[in-house]
Amino acid sequence: MRNEELGMRNYKICLLPGDGIGPEVIASARDVLTALPIQWDFIECGIGYGEYQSSGSPLPDSTIGQIRGADATLFGAVTTPPNIPNYFSPVVRMRQSLELFANLRPCKSIPHSSSRAGIDLIIVRENTEGLYSGIERIEDDGDRAITERVITRKGSERIIRKAFDTARQTGRKSVHVVHKANVLRQTCGLFREVAVEIAKEYPDITMNEMLVDTCAMELVRAPEQFEVIVTTNLFGDILSDEACMFVGGLGVAASANIGADAAVFEPVHGSAPSLVGTGKANPIATFLAAAMMLDYLNENESAERLRNAVETCIANKESTPDLDGNLTTGQVAERVIGKL
Ligand code: NAI
Ligand code: MG
């Protein structure tokens, strides 16, 4: 019987293994996804330093085209090579050329001694403008360096809406809008002004404001007070790295890059060159990125099953050495599959 007749949906997924441990964690995630009652068409595409060495570009146009044409993309990691002229960051280029404007990073307590309890927050970071606008210049014969911090009404509107929609969809009741409008009066002022307007469209969600330095402190003091944090690019980059350290660190930190017509899901970690081939790369960050992808595809039941299986494995220490287990990458995948 064909899968369509069984009522199974069929998704086209672009896989970007990349460099280092990327191919190992993506292969494990592919096995886990395949074990779910969903039909997948996987297509693997090149990205990163290895891709540059074979094709001359770290992000070929063909890869961008496949991401655009897929229902969703799962990305491993890339290695940043030593200074090569003409080399560009394929991750930044991918986010910009596909306008993946929202970077979502959930931080949820895991059943492990390295994790604090009671945390379940999502950081919604603007991913395309702010201080990472890429507009920089040198003046005064190299004695003065300037970066332009660009905040637009359109960019602020879509990221703040994304934060309030995320709160609603996940049953959360509050959004913290994090800025520094007391000093950055124009840029953060505009971001804040847009937030106050948009919050009126969501009477069921409470909007709280917090200055970014206070937020950095409050995240350490009492992280359980936050449900959704929305902020500009650099602030979000820093706060999300800070927050993930309370809930197990890089082996379990997952993220999503979401645009209007494409979405890329990835573990937060890099290519971890020293772990390549050792079996010590924890695939759970990639599994949790895959769970976010399932939610994005409205396969919420499968997403929940995957998250539950992962939690059980962590609690049982059926894990890689970073979470006190003695299993390999592939063995963790087998244990997770056994619990689906
Ligand atoms: P990294 O994230 O690769 O590694 C940092 C530390 O975490 C290392 O001790 C590593 O062994 C450990 N680690 C990372 N992933 C792990 C996993 N899945 N399981 C267990 N332990 C894990 O960051 P690092 O070392 O600063 O960078 C290595 C390369 O990755 C560089 O070339 C860097 O530019 C690149 N990178 C790529 C990113 C991406 O593709 N999105 C993000 C960050 C770094
Ligand atoms: Mg970062």
PDB file of C-alpha atoms in Angstrom, residues 27-310:
ATOM      1  CA  ALA A  27      23.315  10.521   9.797  1.00  0.00           C
ATOM      2  CA  SER A  28      21.994   9.661  13.272  1.00  0.00           C
ATOM      3  CA  ALA A  29      19.166  12.201  12.969  1.00  0.00           C
ATOM      4  CA  ARG A  30      18.219  10.756   9.601  1.00  0.00           C
ATOM      5  CA  ASP A  31      17.928   7.284  11.178  1.00  0.00           C
ATOM      6  CA  VAL A  32      15.757   8.664  13.982  1.00  0.00           C
ATOM      7  CA  LEU A  33      13.469  10.544  11.583  1.00  0.00           C
ATOM      8  CA  THR A  34      13.168   7.436   9.410  1.00  0.00           C
ATOM      9  CA  ALA A  35      11.938   5.458  12.436  1.00  0.00           C
ATOM     10  CA  LEU A  36       8.922   7.776  12.783  1.00  0.00           C
ATOM     11  CA  PRO A  37       5.660   7.008  10.940  1.00  0.00           C
ATOM     12  CA  ILE A  38       6.294   9.744   8.392  1.00  0.00           C
ATOM     13  CA  GLN A  39       7.443   9.450   4.792  1.00  0.00           C
ATOM     14  CA  TRP A  40      10.628  11.413   3.996  1.00  0.00           C
ATOM     15  CA  ASP A  41      12.403  12.315   0.774  1.00  0.00           C
ATOM     16  CA  PHE A  42      15.907  13.280   1.879  1.00  0.00           C
ATOM     17  CA  ILE A  43      18.299  15.147  -0.372  1.00  0.00           C
ATOM     18  CA  GLU A  44      21.868  15.785   0.811  1.00  0.00           C
ATOM     19  CA  CYS A  45      23.599  19.017  -0.225  1.00  0.00           C
ATOM     20  CA  GLY A  46      27.047  20.496   0.302  1.00  0.00           C
ATOM     21  CA  ILE A  47      28.005  23.297   2.674  1.00  0.00           C
ATOM     22  CA  GLY A  48      31.185  24.349   4.443  1.00  0.00           C
ATOM     23  CA  TYR A  49      34.935  24.012   4.077  1.00  0.00           C
ATOM     24  CA  GLY A  50      34.867  20.540   2.517  1.00  0.00           C
ATOM     25  CA  GLU A  51      32.360  21.780  -0.036  1.00  0.00           C
ATOM     26  CA  TYR A  52      34.637  24.746  -0.788  1.00  0.00           C
ATOM     27  CA  GLN A  53      37.582  22.398  -1.347  1.00  0.00           C
ATOM     28  CA  SER A  54      35.632  20.283  -3.817  1.00  0.00           C
ATOM     29  CA  SER A  55      33.430  22.822  -5.627  1.00  0.00           C
ATOM     30  CA  GLY A  56      35.079  26.194  -4.956  1.00  0.00           C
ATOM     31  CA  SER A  57      32.199  27.604  -2.873  1.00  0.00           C
ATOM     32  CA  PRO A  58      31.238  26.997   0.778  1.00  0.00           C
ATOM     33  CA  LEU A  59      27.581  27.508  -0.186  1.00  0.00           C
ATOM     34  CA  PRO A  60      26.844  26.726  -3.838  1.00  0.00           C
ATOM     35  CA  ASP A  61      23.747  28.226  -5.478  1.00  0.00           C
ATOM     36  CA  SER A  62      22.458  24.682  -5.979  1.00  0.00           C
ATOM     37  CA  THR A  63      22.361  24.206  -2.178  1.00  0.00           C
ATOM     38  CA  ILE A  64      20.420  27.448  -1.699  1.00  0.00           C
ATOM     39  CA  GLY A  65      18.006  26.282  -4.406  1.00  0.00           C
ATOM     40  CA  GLN A  66      17.434  22.921  -2.694  1.00  0.00           C
ATOM     41  CA  ILE A  67      16.829  24.597   0.697  1.00  0.00           C
ATOM     42  CA  ARG A  68      14.289  26.880  -0.966  1.00  0.00           C
ATOM     43  CA  GLY A  69      12.556  23.941  -2.642  1.00  0.00           C
ATOM     44  CA  ALA A  70      12.439  21.705   0.441  1.00  0.00           C
ATOM     45  CA  ASP A  71       9.735  21.612   3.119  1.00  0.00           C
ATOM     46  CA  ALA A  72      12.512  22.095   5.699  1.00  0.00           C
ATOM     47  CA  THR A  73      16.285  21.751   6.105  1.00  0.00           C
ATOM     48  CA  LEU A  74      18.390  20.049   8.791  1.00  0.00           C
ATOM     49  CA  PHE A  75      21.950  21.342   9.054  1.00  0.00           C
ATOM     50  CA  GLY A  76      24.923  19.832  10.958  1.00  0.00           C
ATOM     51  CA  ALA A  77      27.903  22.154  11.357  1.00  0.00           C
ATOM     52  CA  VAL A  78      30.723  23.712   9.362  1.00  0.00           C
ATOM     53  CA  THR A  79      34.411  24.308  10.029  1.00  0.00           C
ATOM     54  CA  THR A  80      35.761  27.835   9.651  1.00  0.00           C
ATOM     55  CA  PRO A  81      39.041  27.525   7.714  1.00  0.00           C
ATOM     56  CA  PRO A  82      42.134  29.655   8.318  1.00  0.00           C
ATOM     57  CA  ASN A  83      42.053  32.982   6.456  1.00  0.00           C
ATOM     58  CA  ILE A  84      41.268  32.332   2.796  1.00  0.00           C
ATOM     59  CA  PRO A  85      40.572  35.294   0.497  1.00  0.00           C
ATOM     60  CA  ASN A  86      37.056  35.091  -1.024  1.00  0.00           C
ATOM     61  CA  TYR A  87      35.868  32.657   1.653  1.00  0.00           C
ATOM     62  CA  PHE A  88      32.622  33.752   3.273  1.00  0.00           C
ATOM     63  CA  SER A  89      30.634  32.399   6.220  1.00  0.00           C
ATOM     64  CA  PRO A  90      28.120  30.016   4.644  1.00  0.00           C
ATOM     65  CA  VAL A  91      25.946  30.189   7.778  1.00  0.00           C
ATOM     66  CA  VAL A  92      25.582  33.987   7.697  1.00  0.00           C
ATOM     67  CA  ARG A  93      25.143  33.896   3.898  1.00  0.00           C
ATOM     68  CA  MET A  94      22.430  31.235   4.189  1.00  0.00           C
ATOM     69  CA  ARG A  95      20.501  33.268   6.791  1.00  0.00           C
ATOM     70  CA  GLN A  96      20.729  36.447   4.728  1.00  0.00           C
ATOM     71  CA  SER A  97      20.023  35.078   1.255  1.00  0.00           C
ATOM     72  CA  LEU A  98      17.000  33.076   2.469  1.00  0.00           C
ATOM     73  CA  GLU A  99      15.879  35.881   4.813  1.00  0.00           C
ATOM     74  CA  LEU A 100      15.762  33.506   7.779  1.00  0.00           C
ATOM     75  CA  PHE A 101      14.845  36.394  10.043  1.00  0.00           C
ATOM     76  CA  ALA A 102      13.953  34.518  13.231  1.00  0.00           C
ATOM     77  CA  ASN A 103      16.445  32.518  15.269  1.00  0.00           C
ATOM     78  CA  LEU A 104      14.623  30.431  17.870  1.00  0.00           C
ATOM     79  CA  ARG A 105      16.509  28.854  20.738  1.00  0.00           C
ATOM     80  CA  PRO A 106      14.548  26.877  23.329  1.00  0.00           C
ATOM     81  CA  CYS A 107      16.190  26.307  26.735  1.00  0.00           C
ATOM     82  CA  LYS A 108      14.451  23.624  28.738  1.00  0.00           C
ATOM     83  CA  SER A 109      15.662  21.795  31.835  1.00  0.00           C
ATOM     84  CA  ILE A 110      16.889  18.262  31.189  1.00  0.00           C
ATOM     85  CA  PRO A 111      16.885  15.414  33.717  1.00  0.00           C
ATOM     86  CA  HIS A 112      20.621  15.647  34.417  1.00  0.00           C
ATOM     87  CA  SER A 113      22.775  16.994  37.249  1.00  0.00           C
ATOM     88  CA  SER A 114      24.352  19.641  34.968  1.00  0.00           C
ATOM     89  CA  SER A 115      20.932  21.222  34.375  1.00  0.00           C
ATOM     90  CA  ARG A 116      19.035  23.616  36.614  1.00  0.00           C
ATOM     91  CA  ALA A 117      15.394  22.693  37.219  1.00  0.00           C
ATOM     92  CA  GLY A 118      12.261  24.611  36.259  1.00  0.00           C
ATOM     93  CA  ILE A 119      13.547  26.306  33.096  1.00  0.00           C
ATOM     94  CA  ASP A 120      11.431  26.301  29.933  1.00  0.00           C
ATOM     95  CA  LEU A 121      12.072  29.417  27.880  1.00  0.00           C
ATOM     96  CA  ILE A 122      12.535  30.321  24.214  1.00  0.00           C
ATOM     97  CA  ILE A 123      14.817  33.059  22.984  1.00  0.00           C
ATOM     98  CA  VAL A 124      13.597  34.680  19.764  1.00  0.00           C
ATOM     99  CA  ARG A 125      16.524  36.506  18.213  1.00  0.00           C
ATOM    100  CA  GLU A 126      16.411  38.815  15.197  1.00  0.00           C
ATOM    101  CA  ASN A 127      18.736  37.135  12.697  1.00  0.00           C
ATOM    102  CA  THR A 128      19.351  39.556   9.802  1.00  0.00           C
ATOM    103  CA  GLU A 129      20.000  43.122  10.993  1.00  0.00           C
ATOM    104  CA  GLY A 130      21.034  44.989  14.173  1.00  0.00           C
ATOM    105  CA  LEU A 131      24.751  45.191  14.907  1.00  0.00           C
ATOM    106  CA  TYR A 132      25.360  42.269  12.513  1.00  0.00           C
ATOM    107  CA  SER A 133      24.208  44.382   9.573  1.00  0.00           C
ATOM    108  CA  GLY A 134      27.599  43.830   7.954  1.00  0.00           C
ATOM    109  CA  ILE A 135      27.921  47.579   7.338  1.00  0.00           C
ATOM    110  CA  GLU A 136      31.353  48.509   8.661  1.00  0.00           C
ATOM    111  CA  ARG A 137      34.034  50.983   7.687  1.00  0.00           C
ATOM    112  CA  ILE A 138      37.442  52.257   8.711  1.00  0.00           C
ATOM    113  CA  GLU A 139      38.215  55.995   8.968  1.00  0.00           C
ATOM    114  CA  ASP A 140      41.141  58.182  10.091  1.00  0.00           C
ATOM    115  CA  ASP A 141      43.752  55.988   8.438  1.00  0.00           C
ATOM    116  CA  GLY A 142      42.721  52.984  10.464  1.00  0.00           C
ATOM    117  CA  ASP A 143      42.357  54.765  13.792  1.00  0.00           C
ATOM    118  CA  ARG A 144      38.557  54.730  13.855  1.00  0.00           C
ATOM    119  CA  ALA A 145      36.347  51.720  13.140  1.00  0.00           C
ATOM    120  CA  ILE A 146      32.577  52.017  12.735  1.00  0.00           C
ATOM    121  CA  THR A 147      29.782  49.429  12.548  1.00  0.00           C
ATOM    122  CA  GLU A 148      26.261  50.546  11.692  1.00  0.00           C
ATOM    123  CA  ARG A 149      23.493  49.169  13.878  1.00  0.00           C
ATOM    124  CA  VAL A 150      20.514  48.939  11.561  1.00  0.00           C
ATOM    125  CA  ILE A 151      17.017  48.463  13.003  1.00  0.00           C
ATOM    126  CA  THR A 152      14.023  48.668  10.660  1.00  0.00           C
ATOM    127  CA  ARG A 153      10.325  48.857  11.407  1.00  0.00           C
ATOM    128  CA  LYS A 154       9.683  45.894   9.086  1.00  0.00           C
ATOM    129  CA  GLY A 155      12.431  43.796  10.701  1.00  0.00           C
ATOM    130  CA  SER A 156      11.214  44.627  14.200  1.00  0.00           C
ATOM    131  CA  GLU A 157       7.574  43.948  13.370  1.00  0.00           C
ATOM    132  CA  ARG A 158       8.168  40.480  11.987  1.00  0.00           C
ATOM    133  CA  ILE A 159      10.436  39.315  14.823  1.00  0.00           C
ATOM    134  CA  ILE A 160       8.165  40.676  17.556  1.00  0.00           C
ATOM    135  CA  ARG A 161       5.147  39.086  15.910  1.00  0.00           C
ATOM    136  CA  LYS A 162       7.067  35.818  15.716  1.00  0.00           C
ATOM    137  CA  ALA A 163       7.713  36.027  19.478  1.00  0.00           C
ATOM    138  CA  PHE A 164       4.070  36.657  20.383  1.00  0.00           C
ATOM    139  CA  ASP A 165       2.887  33.944  17.959  1.00  0.00           C
ATOM    140  CA  THR A 166       5.408  31.517  19.470  1.00  0.00           C
ATOM    141  CA  ALA A 167       4.088  32.313  22.947  1.00  0.00           C
ATOM    142  CA  ARG A 168       0.527  31.628  21.822  1.00  0.00           C
ATOM    143  CA  GLN A 169       1.346  28.432  19.928  1.00  0.00           C
ATOM    144  CA  THR A 170       3.277  26.978  22.871  1.00  0.00           C
ATOM    145  CA  GLY A 171       0.804  27.987  25.577  1.00  0.00           C
ATOM    146  CA  ARG A 172       3.099  30.566  27.152  1.00  0.00           C
ATOM    147  CA  LYS A 173       1.610  33.650  28.772  1.00  0.00           C
ATOM    148  CA  SER A 174       4.359  36.289  28.663  1.00  0.00           C
ATOM    149  CA  VAL A 175       6.972  37.848  26.387  1.00  0.00           C
ATOM    150  CA  HIS A 176      10.001  39.792  27.620  1.00  0.00           C
ATOM    151  CA  VAL A 177      11.052  42.466  25.133  1.00  0.00           C
ATOM    152  CA  VAL A 178      14.761  43.008  25.803  1.00  0.00           C
ATOM    153  CA  HIS A 179      16.495  46.213  24.660  1.00  0.00           C
ATOM    154  CA  LYS A 180      18.695  49.105  25.771  1.00  0.00           C
ATOM    155  CA  ALA A 181      16.459  51.976  24.729  1.00  0.00           C
ATOM    156  CA  ASN A 182      17.663  54.216  27.569  1.00  0.00           C
ATOM    157  CA  VAL A 183      21.047  54.527  25.794  1.00  0.00           C
ATOM    158  CA  LEU A 184      20.447  53.369  22.200  1.00  0.00           C
ATOM    159  CA  ARG A 185      17.539  55.790  21.917  1.00  0.00           C
ATOM    160  CA  GLN A 186      17.040  55.587  18.151  1.00  0.00           C
ATOM    161  CA  THR A 187      17.658  51.931  17.313  1.00  0.00           C
ATOM    162  CA  CYS A 188      16.369  50.271  20.476  1.00  0.00           C
ATOM    163  CA  GLY A 189      13.797  53.052  20.711  1.00  0.00           C
ATOM    164  CA  LEU A 190      12.269  51.966  17.404  1.00  0.00           C
ATOM    165  CA  PHE A 191      12.392  48.278  18.389  1.00  0.00           C
ATOM    166  CA  ARG A 192      10.632  49.085  21.672  1.00  0.00           C
ATOM    167  CA  GLU A 193       8.030  51.338  20.030  1.00  0.00           C
ATOM    168  CA  VAL A 194       7.100  48.579  17.557  1.00  0.00           C
ATOM    169  CA  ALA A 195       6.876  46.043  20.408  1.00  0.00           C
ATOM    170  CA  VAL A 196       4.476  48.208  22.405  1.00  0.00           C
ATOM    171  CA  GLU A 197       2.223  48.552  19.312  1.00  0.00           C
ATOM    172  CA  ILE A 198       2.230  44.857  18.423  1.00  0.00           C
ATOM    173  CA  ALA A 199       1.644  43.737  22.011  1.00  0.00           C
ATOM    174  CA  LYS A 200      -1.801  45.385  21.777  1.00  0.00           C
ATOM    175  CA  GLU A 201      -2.775  42.747  19.188  1.00  0.00           C
ATOM    176  CA  TYR A 202      -2.127  40.011  21.779  1.00  0.00           C
ATOM    177  CA  PRO A 203      -4.240  40.868  24.838  1.00  0.00           C
ATOM    178  CA  ASP A 204      -3.864  37.263  26.062  1.00  0.00           C
ATOM    179  CA  ILE A 205      -0.063  37.611  26.368  1.00  0.00           C
ATOM    180  CA  THR A 206       1.660  39.888  28.903  1.00  0.00           C
ATOM    181  CA  MET A 207       4.487  42.029  27.547  1.00  0.00           C
ATOM    182  CA  ASN A 208       7.348  42.782  29.954  1.00  0.00           C
ATOM    183  CA  GLU A 209      10.235  45.095  29.135  1.00  0.00           C
ATOM    184  CA  MET A 210      13.759  44.517  30.385  1.00  0.00           C
ATOM    185  CA  LEU A 211      17.071  46.244  29.738  1.00  0.00           C
ATOM    186  CA  VAL A 212      19.611  43.827  28.285  1.00  0.00           C
ATOM    187  CA  ASP A 213      22.101  44.120  31.145  1.00  0.00           C
ATOM    188  CA  THR A 214      19.356  43.443  33.672  1.00  0.00           C
ATOM    189  CA  CYS A 215      18.231  40.487  31.584  1.00  0.00           C
ATOM    190  CA  ALA A 216      21.757  39.012  31.569  1.00  0.00           C
ATOM    191  CA  MET A 217      21.739  39.232  35.360  1.00  0.00           C
ATOM    192  CA  GLU A 218      18.180  37.948  35.812  1.00  0.00           C
ATOM    193  CA  LEU A 219      18.904  34.961  33.559  1.00  0.00           C
ATOM    194  CA  VAL A 220      21.566  33.868  36.028  1.00  0.00           C
ATOM    195  CA  ARG A 221      19.579  34.780  39.138  1.00  0.00           C
ATOM    196  CA  ALA A 222      16.157  33.380  38.266  1.00  0.00           C
ATOM    197  CA  PRO A 223      15.908  31.920  34.722  1.00  0.00           C
ATOM    198  CA  GLU A 224      12.574  30.239  35.483  1.00  0.00           C
ATOM    199  CA  GLN A 225      10.806  33.648  35.363  1.00  0.00           C
ATOM    200  CA  PHE A 226      11.182  33.815  31.554  1.00  0.00           C
ATOM    201  CA  GLU A 227       8.873  32.199  29.002  1.00  0.00           C
ATOM    202  CA  VAL A 228       9.754  34.017  25.756  1.00  0.00           C
ATOM    203  CA  ILE A 229      12.527  36.582  25.265  1.00  0.00           C
ATOM    204  CA  VAL A 230      12.577  38.623  22.040  1.00  0.00           C
ATOM    205  CA  THR A 231      15.541  40.827  21.226  1.00  0.00           C
ATOM    206  CA  THR A 232      17.872  42.191  18.573  1.00  0.00           C
ATOM    207  CA  ASN A 233      20.659  40.236  16.861  1.00  0.00           C
ATOM    208  CA  LEU A 234      23.759  40.724  19.056  1.00  0.00           C
ATOM    209  CA  PHE A 235      21.853  40.753  22.357  1.00  0.00           C
ATOM    210  CA  GLY A 236      20.086  37.540  21.329  1.00  0.00           C
ATOM    211  CA  ASP A 237      23.340  35.884  20.308  1.00  0.00           C
ATOM    212  CA  ILE A 238      24.878  36.538  23.723  1.00  0.00           C
ATOM    213  CA  LEU A 239      21.822  35.833  25.875  1.00  0.00           C
ATOM    214  CA  SER A 240      21.087  32.539  24.111  1.00  0.00           C
ATOM    215  CA  ASP A 241      24.617  31.226  24.668  1.00  0.00           C
ATOM    216  CA  GLU A 242      24.322  32.283  28.309  1.00  0.00           C
ATOM    217  CA  ALA A 243      20.954  30.574  28.776  1.00  0.00           C
ATOM    218  CA  CYS A 244      21.916  27.230  27.200  1.00  0.00           C
ATOM    219  CA  MET A 245      24.561  26.674  29.870  1.00  0.00           C
ATOM    220  CA  PHE A 246      21.846  26.153  32.519  1.00  0.00           C
ATOM    221  CA  VAL A 247      20.285  23.262  30.641  1.00  0.00           C
ATOM    222  CA  GLY A 248      23.054  20.853  29.622  1.00  0.00           C
ATOM    223  CA  GLY A 249      25.197  22.906  27.229  1.00  0.00           C
ATOM    224  CA  LEU A 250      26.230  22.321  23.628  1.00  0.00           C
ATOM    225  CA  GLY A 251      25.513  18.596  23.457  1.00  0.00           C
ATOM    226  CA  VAL A 252      21.774  19.311  23.765  1.00  0.00           C
ATOM    227  CA  ALA A 253      21.297  22.904  22.490  1.00  0.00           C
ATOM    228  CA  ALA A 254      19.154  23.161  19.336  1.00  0.00           C
ATOM    229  CA  SER A 255      17.986  26.070  17.226  1.00  0.00           C
ATOM    230  CA  ALA A 256      15.780  27.035  14.296  1.00  0.00           C
ATOM    231  CA  ASN A 257      16.261  29.700  11.615  1.00  0.00           C
ATOM    232  CA  ILE A 258      12.879  30.590  10.195  1.00  0.00           C
ATOM    233  CA  GLY A 259      11.929  32.790   7.261  1.00  0.00           C
ATOM    234  CA  ALA A 260       8.767  33.420   5.279  1.00  0.00           C
ATOM    235  CA  ASP A 261       9.422  30.586   2.830  1.00  0.00           C
ATOM    236  CA  ALA A 262      12.298  28.511   4.185  1.00  0.00           C
ATOM    237  CA  ALA A 263      13.415  27.068   7.516  1.00  0.00           C
ATOM    238  CA  VAL A 264      16.751  25.612   8.634  1.00  0.00           C
ATOM    239  CA  PHE A 265      17.120  23.625  11.870  1.00  0.00           C
ATOM    240  CA  GLU A 266      20.514  23.017  13.482  1.00  0.00           C
ATOM    241  CA  PRO A 267      22.390  22.080  16.627  1.00  0.00           C
ATOM    242  CA  VAL A 268      24.036  25.130  18.181  1.00  0.00           C
ATOM    243  CA  HIS A 269      27.469  23.481  18.366  1.00  0.00           C
ATOM    244  CA  GLY A 270      30.183  23.668  15.726  1.00  0.00           C
ATOM    245  CA  SER A 271      32.139  20.946  13.921  1.00  0.00           C
ATOM    246  CA  ALA A 272      34.084  19.811  17.053  1.00  0.00           C
ATOM    247  CA  PRO A 273      37.152  18.599  15.106  1.00  0.00           C
ATOM    248  CA  SER A 274      38.644  16.749  18.086  1.00  0.00           C
ATOM    249  CA  LEU A 275      35.588  14.474  18.336  1.00  0.00           C
ATOM    250  CA  VAL A 276      35.497  13.383  14.685  1.00  0.00           C
ATOM    251  CA  GLY A 277      35.522   9.600  14.377  1.00  0.00           C
ATOM    252  CA  THR A 278      35.599   9.005  18.147  1.00  0.00           C
ATOM    253  CA  GLY A 279      31.865   8.325  18.521  1.00  0.00           C
ATOM    254  CA  LYS A 280      31.776  10.925  21.305  1.00  0.00           C
ATOM    255  CA  ALA A 281      29.713  13.515  19.435  1.00  0.00           C
ATOM    256  CA  ASN A 282      26.381  13.842  21.210  1.00  0.00           C
ATOM    257  CA  PRO A 283      23.622  13.634  18.560  1.00  0.00           C
ATOM    258  CA  ILE A 284      20.908  14.853  20.954  1.00  0.00           C
ATOM    259  CA  ALA A 285      21.262  18.537  19.991  1.00  0.00           C
ATOM    260  CA  THR A 286      20.544  17.501  16.406  1.00  0.00           C
ATOM    261  CA  PHE A 287      17.633  15.269  17.490  1.00  0.00           C
ATOM    262  CA  LEU A 288      16.108  18.221  19.349  1.00  0.00           C
ATOM    263  CA  ALA A 289      16.631  20.379  16.244  1.00  0.00           C
ATOM    264  CA  ALA A 290      14.798  17.649  14.301  1.00  0.00           C
ATOM    265  CA  ALA A 291      11.976  17.812  16.882  1.00  0.00           C
ATOM    266  CA  MET A 292      11.704  21.565  16.228  1.00  0.00           C
ATOM    267  CA  MET A 293      11.517  20.749  12.529  1.00  0.00           C
ATOM    268  CA  LEU A 294       8.674  18.295  13.206  1.00  0.00           C
ATOM    269  CA  ASP A 295       6.779  21.023  15.063  1.00  0.00           C
ATOM    270  CA  TYR A 296       7.348  23.394  12.124  1.00  0.00           C
ATOM    271  CA  LEU A 297       5.847  20.720   9.814  1.00  0.00           C
ATOM    272  CA  ASN A 298       2.858  20.449  12.207  1.00  0.00           C
ATOM    273  CA  GLU A 299       3.889  16.888  13.115  1.00  0.00           C
ATOM    274  CA  ASN A 300       3.507  17.778  16.783  1.00  0.00           C
ATOM    275  CA  GLU A 301       2.764  14.270  17.985  1.00  0.00           C
ATOM    276  CA  SER A 302       5.979  12.912  16.480  1.00  0.00           C
ATOM    277  CA  ALA A 303       7.900  15.893  17.871  1.00  0.00           C
ATOM    278  CA  GLU A 304       6.616  15.102  21.342  1.00  0.00           C
ATOM    279  CA  ARG A 305       7.461  11.403  20.989  1.00  0.00           C
ATOM    280  CA  LEU A 306      10.996  12.270  19.943  1.00  0.00           C
ATOM    281  CA  ARG A 307      11.473  14.712  22.828  1.00  0.00           C
ATOM    282  CA  ASN A 308      10.145  12.178  25.332  1.00  0.00           C
ATOM    283  CA  ALA A 309      12.462   9.458  23.988  1.00  0.00           C
ATOM    284  CA  VAL A 310      15.438  11.818  24.260  1.00  0.00           C
TER     285      VAL A 310
END
